[in-house]
Short mmCIF file of C-alpha atoms and ligand atoms in Angstrom, two decimals:
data_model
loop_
_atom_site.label_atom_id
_atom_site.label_comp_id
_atom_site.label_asym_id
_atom_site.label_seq_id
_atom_site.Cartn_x
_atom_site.Cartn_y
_atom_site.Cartn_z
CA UNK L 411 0.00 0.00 0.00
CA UNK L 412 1.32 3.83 -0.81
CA UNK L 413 2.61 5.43 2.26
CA UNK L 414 0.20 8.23 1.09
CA UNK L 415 -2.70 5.86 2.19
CA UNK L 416 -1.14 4.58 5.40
CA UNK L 417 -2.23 6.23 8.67
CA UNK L 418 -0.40 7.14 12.15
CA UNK L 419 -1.53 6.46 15.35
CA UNK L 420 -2.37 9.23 17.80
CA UNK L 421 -1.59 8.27 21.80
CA UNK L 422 -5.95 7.97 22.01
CA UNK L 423 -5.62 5.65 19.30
CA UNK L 424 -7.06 7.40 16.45
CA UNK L 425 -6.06 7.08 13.17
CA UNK L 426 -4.75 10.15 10.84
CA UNK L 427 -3.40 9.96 7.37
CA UNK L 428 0.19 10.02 6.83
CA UNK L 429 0.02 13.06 5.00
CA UNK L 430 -2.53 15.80 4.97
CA UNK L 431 -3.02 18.53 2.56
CA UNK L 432 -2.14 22.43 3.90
CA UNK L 433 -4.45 24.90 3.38
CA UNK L 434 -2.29 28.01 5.11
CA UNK L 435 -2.50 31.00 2.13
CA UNK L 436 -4.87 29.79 0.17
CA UNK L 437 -7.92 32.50 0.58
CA UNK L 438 -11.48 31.75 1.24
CA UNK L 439 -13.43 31.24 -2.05
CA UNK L 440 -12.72 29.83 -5.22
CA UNK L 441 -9.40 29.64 -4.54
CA UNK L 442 -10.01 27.26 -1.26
CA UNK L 443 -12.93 25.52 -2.41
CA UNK L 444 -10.94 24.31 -5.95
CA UNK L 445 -7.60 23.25 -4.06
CA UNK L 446 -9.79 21.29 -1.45
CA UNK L 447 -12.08 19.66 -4.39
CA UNK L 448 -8.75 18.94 -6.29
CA UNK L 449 -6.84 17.60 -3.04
CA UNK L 450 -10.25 15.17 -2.58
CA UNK L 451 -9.99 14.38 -6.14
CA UNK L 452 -6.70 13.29 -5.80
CA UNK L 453 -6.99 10.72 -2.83
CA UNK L 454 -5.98 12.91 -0.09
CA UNK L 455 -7.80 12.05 3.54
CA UNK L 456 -6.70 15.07 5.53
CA UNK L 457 -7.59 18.50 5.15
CA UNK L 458 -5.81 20.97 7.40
CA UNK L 459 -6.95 24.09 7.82
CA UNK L 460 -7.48 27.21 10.65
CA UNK L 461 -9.84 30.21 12.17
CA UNK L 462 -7.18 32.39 10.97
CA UNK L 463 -6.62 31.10 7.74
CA UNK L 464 -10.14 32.46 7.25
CA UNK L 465 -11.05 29.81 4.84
CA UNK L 466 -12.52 27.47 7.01
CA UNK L 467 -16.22 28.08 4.98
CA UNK L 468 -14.97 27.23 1.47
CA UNK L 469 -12.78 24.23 3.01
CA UNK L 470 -16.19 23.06 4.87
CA UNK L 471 -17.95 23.26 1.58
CA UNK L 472 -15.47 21.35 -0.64
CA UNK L 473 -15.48 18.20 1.52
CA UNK L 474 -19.41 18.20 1.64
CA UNK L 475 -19.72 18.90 -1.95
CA UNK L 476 -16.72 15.86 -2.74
CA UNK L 477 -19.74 13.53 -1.90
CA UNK L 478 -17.26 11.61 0.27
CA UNK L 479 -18.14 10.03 3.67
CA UNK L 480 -17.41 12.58 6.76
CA UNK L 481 -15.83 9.61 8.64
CA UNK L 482 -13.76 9.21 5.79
CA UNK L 483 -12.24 12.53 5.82
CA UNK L 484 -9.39 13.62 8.59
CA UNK L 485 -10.25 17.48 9.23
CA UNK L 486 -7.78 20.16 11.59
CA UNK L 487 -8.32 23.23 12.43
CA UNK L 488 -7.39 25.39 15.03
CA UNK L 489 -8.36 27.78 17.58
CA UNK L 490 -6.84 31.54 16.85
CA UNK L 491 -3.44 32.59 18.59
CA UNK L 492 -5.32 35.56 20.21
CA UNK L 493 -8.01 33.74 22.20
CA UNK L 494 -6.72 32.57 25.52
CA UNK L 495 -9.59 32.42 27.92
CA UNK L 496 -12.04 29.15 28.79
CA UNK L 497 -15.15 30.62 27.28
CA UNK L 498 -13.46 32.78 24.67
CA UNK L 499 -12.30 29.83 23.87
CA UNK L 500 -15.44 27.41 23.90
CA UNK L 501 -17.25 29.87 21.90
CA UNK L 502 -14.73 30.20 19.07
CA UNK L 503 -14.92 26.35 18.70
CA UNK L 504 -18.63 26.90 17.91
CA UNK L 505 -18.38 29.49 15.18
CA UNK L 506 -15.37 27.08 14.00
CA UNK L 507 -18.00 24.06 13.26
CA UNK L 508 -20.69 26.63 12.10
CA UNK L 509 -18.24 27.79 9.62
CA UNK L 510 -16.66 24.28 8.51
CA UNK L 511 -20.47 23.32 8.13
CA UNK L 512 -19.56 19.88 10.49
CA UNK L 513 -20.58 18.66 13.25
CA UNK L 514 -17.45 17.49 14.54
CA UNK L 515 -13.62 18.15 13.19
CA UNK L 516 -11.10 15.18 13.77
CA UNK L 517 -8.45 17.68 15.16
CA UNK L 518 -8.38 20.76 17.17
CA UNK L 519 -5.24 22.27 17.76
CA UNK L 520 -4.12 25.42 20.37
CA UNK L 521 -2.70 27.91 16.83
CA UNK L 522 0.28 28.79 18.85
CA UNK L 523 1.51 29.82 22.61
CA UNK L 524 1.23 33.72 21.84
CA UNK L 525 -0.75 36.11 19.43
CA UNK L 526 0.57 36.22 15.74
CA UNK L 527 1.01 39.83 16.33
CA UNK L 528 2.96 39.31 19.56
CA UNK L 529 5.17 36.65 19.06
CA UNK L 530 7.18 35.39 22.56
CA UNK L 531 4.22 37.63 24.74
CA UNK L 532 3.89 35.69 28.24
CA UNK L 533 0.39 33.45 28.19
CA UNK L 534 1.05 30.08 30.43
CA UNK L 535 -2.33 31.37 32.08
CA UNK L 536 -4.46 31.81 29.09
CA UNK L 537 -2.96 28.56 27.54
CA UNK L 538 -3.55 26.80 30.43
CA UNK L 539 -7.04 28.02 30.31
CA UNK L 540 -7.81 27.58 26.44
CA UNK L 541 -6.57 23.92 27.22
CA UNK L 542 -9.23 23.27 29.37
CA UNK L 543 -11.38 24.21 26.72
CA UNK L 544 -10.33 22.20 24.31
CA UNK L 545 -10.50 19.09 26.58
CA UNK L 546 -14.04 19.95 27.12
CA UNK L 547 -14.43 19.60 23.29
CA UNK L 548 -12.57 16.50 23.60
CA UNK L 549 -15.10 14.82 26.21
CA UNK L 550 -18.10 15.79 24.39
CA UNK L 551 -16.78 14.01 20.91
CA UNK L 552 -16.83 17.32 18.86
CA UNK L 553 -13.31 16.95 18.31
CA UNK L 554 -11.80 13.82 18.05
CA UNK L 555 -8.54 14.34 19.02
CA UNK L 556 -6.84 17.95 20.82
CA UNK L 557 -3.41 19.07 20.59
CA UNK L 558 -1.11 22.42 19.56
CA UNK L 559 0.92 24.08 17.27
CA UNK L 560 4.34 26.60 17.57
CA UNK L 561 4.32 24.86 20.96
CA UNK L 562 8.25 24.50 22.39
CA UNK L 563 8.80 21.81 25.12
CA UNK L 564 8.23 24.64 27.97
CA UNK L 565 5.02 25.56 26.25
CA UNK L 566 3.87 21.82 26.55
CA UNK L 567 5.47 21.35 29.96
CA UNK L 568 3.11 24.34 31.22
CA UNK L 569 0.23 23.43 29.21
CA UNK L 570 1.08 19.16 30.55
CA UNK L 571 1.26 20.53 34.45
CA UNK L 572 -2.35 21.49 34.56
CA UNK L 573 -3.67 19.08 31.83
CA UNK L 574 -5.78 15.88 32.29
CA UNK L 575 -5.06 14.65 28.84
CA UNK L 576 -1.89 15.53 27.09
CA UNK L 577 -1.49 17.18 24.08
CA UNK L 578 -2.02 14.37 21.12
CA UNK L 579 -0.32 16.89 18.38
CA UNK L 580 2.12 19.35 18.06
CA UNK L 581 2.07 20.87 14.41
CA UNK L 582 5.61 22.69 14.22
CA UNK L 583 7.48 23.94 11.33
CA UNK L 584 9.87 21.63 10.40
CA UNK L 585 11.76 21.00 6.95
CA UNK L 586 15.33 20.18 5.93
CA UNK L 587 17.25 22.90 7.11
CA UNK L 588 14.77 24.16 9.96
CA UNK L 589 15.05 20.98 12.57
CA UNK L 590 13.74 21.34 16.00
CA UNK L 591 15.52 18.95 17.98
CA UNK L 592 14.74 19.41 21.51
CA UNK L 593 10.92 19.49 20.16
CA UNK L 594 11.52 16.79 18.47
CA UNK L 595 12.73 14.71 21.60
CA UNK L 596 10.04 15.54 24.06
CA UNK L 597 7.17 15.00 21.58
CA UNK L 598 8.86 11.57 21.52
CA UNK L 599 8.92 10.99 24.98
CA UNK L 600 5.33 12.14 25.60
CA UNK L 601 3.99 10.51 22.66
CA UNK L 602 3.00 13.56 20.51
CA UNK L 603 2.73 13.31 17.04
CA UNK L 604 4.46 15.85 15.65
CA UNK L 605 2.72 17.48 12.46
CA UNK L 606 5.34 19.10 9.85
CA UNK L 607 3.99 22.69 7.96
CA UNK L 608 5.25 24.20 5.80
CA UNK L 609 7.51 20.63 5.03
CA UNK L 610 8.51 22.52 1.57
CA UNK L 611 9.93 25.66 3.13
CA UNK L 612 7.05 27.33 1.36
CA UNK L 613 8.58 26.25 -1.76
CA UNK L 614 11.70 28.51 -0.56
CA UNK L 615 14.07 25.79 -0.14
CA UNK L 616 13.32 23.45 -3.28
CA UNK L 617 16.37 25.23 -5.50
CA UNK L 618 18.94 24.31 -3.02
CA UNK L 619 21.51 22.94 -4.86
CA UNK L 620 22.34 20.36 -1.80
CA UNK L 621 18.32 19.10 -2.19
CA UNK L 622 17.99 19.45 -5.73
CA UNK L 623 21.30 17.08 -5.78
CA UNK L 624 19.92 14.37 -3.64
CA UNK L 625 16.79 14.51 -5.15
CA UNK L 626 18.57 13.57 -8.32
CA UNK L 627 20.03 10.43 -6.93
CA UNK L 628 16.62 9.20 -5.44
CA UNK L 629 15.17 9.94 -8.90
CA UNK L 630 12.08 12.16 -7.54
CA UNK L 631 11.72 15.76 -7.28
CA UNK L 632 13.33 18.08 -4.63
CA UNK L 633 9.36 18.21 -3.49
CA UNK L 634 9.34 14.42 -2.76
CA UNK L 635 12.36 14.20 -1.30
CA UNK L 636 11.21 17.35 1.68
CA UNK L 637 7.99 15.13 2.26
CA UNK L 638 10.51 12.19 2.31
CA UNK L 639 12.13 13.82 5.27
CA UNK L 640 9.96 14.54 7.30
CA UNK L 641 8.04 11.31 7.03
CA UNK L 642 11.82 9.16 7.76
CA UNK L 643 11.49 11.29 10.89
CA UNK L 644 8.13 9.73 11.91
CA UNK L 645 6.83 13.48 11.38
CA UNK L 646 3.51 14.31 9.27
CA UNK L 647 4.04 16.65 6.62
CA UNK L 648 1.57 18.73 5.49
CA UNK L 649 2.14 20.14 1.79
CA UNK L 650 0.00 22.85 0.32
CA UNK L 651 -0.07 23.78 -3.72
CA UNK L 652 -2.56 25.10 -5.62
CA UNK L 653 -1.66 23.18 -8.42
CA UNK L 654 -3.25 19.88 -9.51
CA UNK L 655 0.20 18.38 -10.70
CA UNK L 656 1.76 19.35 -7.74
CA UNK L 657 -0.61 17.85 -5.30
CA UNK L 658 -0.35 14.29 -7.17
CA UNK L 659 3.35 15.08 -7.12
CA UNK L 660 3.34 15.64 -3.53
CA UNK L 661 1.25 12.34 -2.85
CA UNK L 662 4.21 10.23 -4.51
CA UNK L 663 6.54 9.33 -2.17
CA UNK L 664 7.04 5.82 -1.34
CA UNK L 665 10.45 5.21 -1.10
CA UNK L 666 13.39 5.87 1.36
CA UNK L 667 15.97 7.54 2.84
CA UNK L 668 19.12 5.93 3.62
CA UNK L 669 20.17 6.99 6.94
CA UNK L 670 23.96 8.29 5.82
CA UNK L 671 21.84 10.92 3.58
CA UNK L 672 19.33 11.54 6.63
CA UNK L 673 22.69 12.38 8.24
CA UNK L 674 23.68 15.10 5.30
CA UNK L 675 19.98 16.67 4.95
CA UNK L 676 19.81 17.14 8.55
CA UNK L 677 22.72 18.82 8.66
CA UNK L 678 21.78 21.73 5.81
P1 LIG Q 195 1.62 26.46 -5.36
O1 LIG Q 195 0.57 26.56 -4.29
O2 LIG Q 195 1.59 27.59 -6.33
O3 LIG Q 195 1.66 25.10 -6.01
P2 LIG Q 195 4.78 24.55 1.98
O4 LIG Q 195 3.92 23.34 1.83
O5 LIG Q 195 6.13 24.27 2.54
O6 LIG Q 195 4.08 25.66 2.70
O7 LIG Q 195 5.08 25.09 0.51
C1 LIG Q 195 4.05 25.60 -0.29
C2 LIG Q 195 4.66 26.33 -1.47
O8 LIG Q 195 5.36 25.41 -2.29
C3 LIG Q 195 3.60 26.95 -2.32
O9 LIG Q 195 4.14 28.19 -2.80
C4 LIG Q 195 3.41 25.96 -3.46
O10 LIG Q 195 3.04 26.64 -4.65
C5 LIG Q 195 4.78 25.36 -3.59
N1 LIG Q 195 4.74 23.94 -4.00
C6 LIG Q 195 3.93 22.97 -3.53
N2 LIG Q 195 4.22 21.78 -4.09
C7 LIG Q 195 5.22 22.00 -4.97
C8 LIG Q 195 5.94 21.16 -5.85
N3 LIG Q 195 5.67 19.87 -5.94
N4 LIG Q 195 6.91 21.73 -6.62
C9 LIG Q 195 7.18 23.05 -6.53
N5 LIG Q 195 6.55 23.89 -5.69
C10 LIG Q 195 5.56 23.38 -4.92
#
């Protein structure tokens, strides 16, 4: 079976496709509704998407229109970086499914430990609190699995010290060149899955001449071999493109990585 089809396991037991198909930049409308539709179209299972992405109502639409079974569709969103209080919190989850048009999402993730527009501002409390929140989601079955994103390991640790469940995601950015090793080991430890955006550098690093090299050798594209990566490190990528070719490109990827050239990619 294609690695594209296989799933992980999350620490609750439930199942999420290998790889899951971005959504960050591409803007509510046509735009989001065609790349969803196309993604569908093209076999992928999981749709990730955000509040702040503000295209959570076109992304909703495409998978109902696809004609595909709900169940048979992994869907992530997340709650915006701002909102860090319990009922703030609750009732952003609520426009969330109104928007999406569903009465559940597979994945709801914390967007990140501080506001976009205040990167590194102090906010154990409010995470603490917009935790809570999301575990009530949790227990009532509207979301089928909870977790975070941008999250370091003292992010977790504060969020883990008050928690009752622990985090089962933590969607970093991660791609060859931008490794986050001490991330990388506590997920590990505490069983997080550890979700990869942005896996293509936003499409910044596919001309390096170290990639495009290796890429050669493996015979795929300097786009396979960053999904590659991430996947040889047990992480999820999730590739956007607007591009039908690109998206079947991106969905090719079964073969491996020798550990010597792990060795060399992780150390661009
Ligand atoms: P486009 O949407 O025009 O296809 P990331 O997933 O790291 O955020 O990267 C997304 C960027 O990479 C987008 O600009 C996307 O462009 C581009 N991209 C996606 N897949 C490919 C590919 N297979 N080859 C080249 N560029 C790609």
């Amino acid at each position: 079976m294609s690695v594209f089809k296989e799933n992980f396991v999350l620490s609750n037991g439930i199942e999420i496709p290998k790889i899951g198909f971005g959504t960050w930049q591409i803007p509510n409308g046509e735009d989001a509704y065609q790349a969803v539709r196309l993604a569908l179209k093209h076999q992928y299972r999981h749709i990730d998407t955000a509040a702040s992405y503000q295209n959570e109502q076109s992304v909703g639409q495409a998978i109902k229109d696809s004609g595909i079974a709900r169940e048979e569709i992994f869907v992530t969103t997340k709650l915006a970086s701002h909102i860090k209080t319990y009922q703030d919190a609750l009732d952003a989850f609520d426009q969330t499914l109104k928007d999406l048009g569903l009465s559940y999402v597979d994945l709801y993730l914390i967007h990140a430990p501080w506001p976009w527009n205040d990167i590194g501002k102090d906010c154990k409390q409010g995470n603490i609190e917009a935790w809570k929140a999301l575990e009530v989601i949790y227990q009532s079955g509207r979301a089928k699995a909870i977790g975070v994103s941008n999250f370091s390991p003292s992010d977790l640790e504060n969020v883990m010290n008050h928690a009752k469940i622990v985090p089962h995601v933590n969607q970093i950015a991660m791609f060859i060149g931008r490794d986050q090793k001490e991330t990388e080991a506590f997920c590990k430890k505490h069983k997080i899955l550890i979700e990869a955006y942005s896996p293509l550098g936003t499409g910044r690093i596919l001309s390096e001449n170290r990639i495009v090299e290796m890429a050669k050798k493996y015979q795929v594209t300097p786009a396979q071999l960053c999904i590659r990566y991430c996947l040889e490190k047990h992480a999820l990528p999730l590739p956007k493109s607007t591009h039908e070719s690109r998206m079947i490109e991106n969905s090719h990827v079964d073969f491996r990585i020798s550990a010597d050239d792990m060795k060399i990619l992780e150390s661009i």
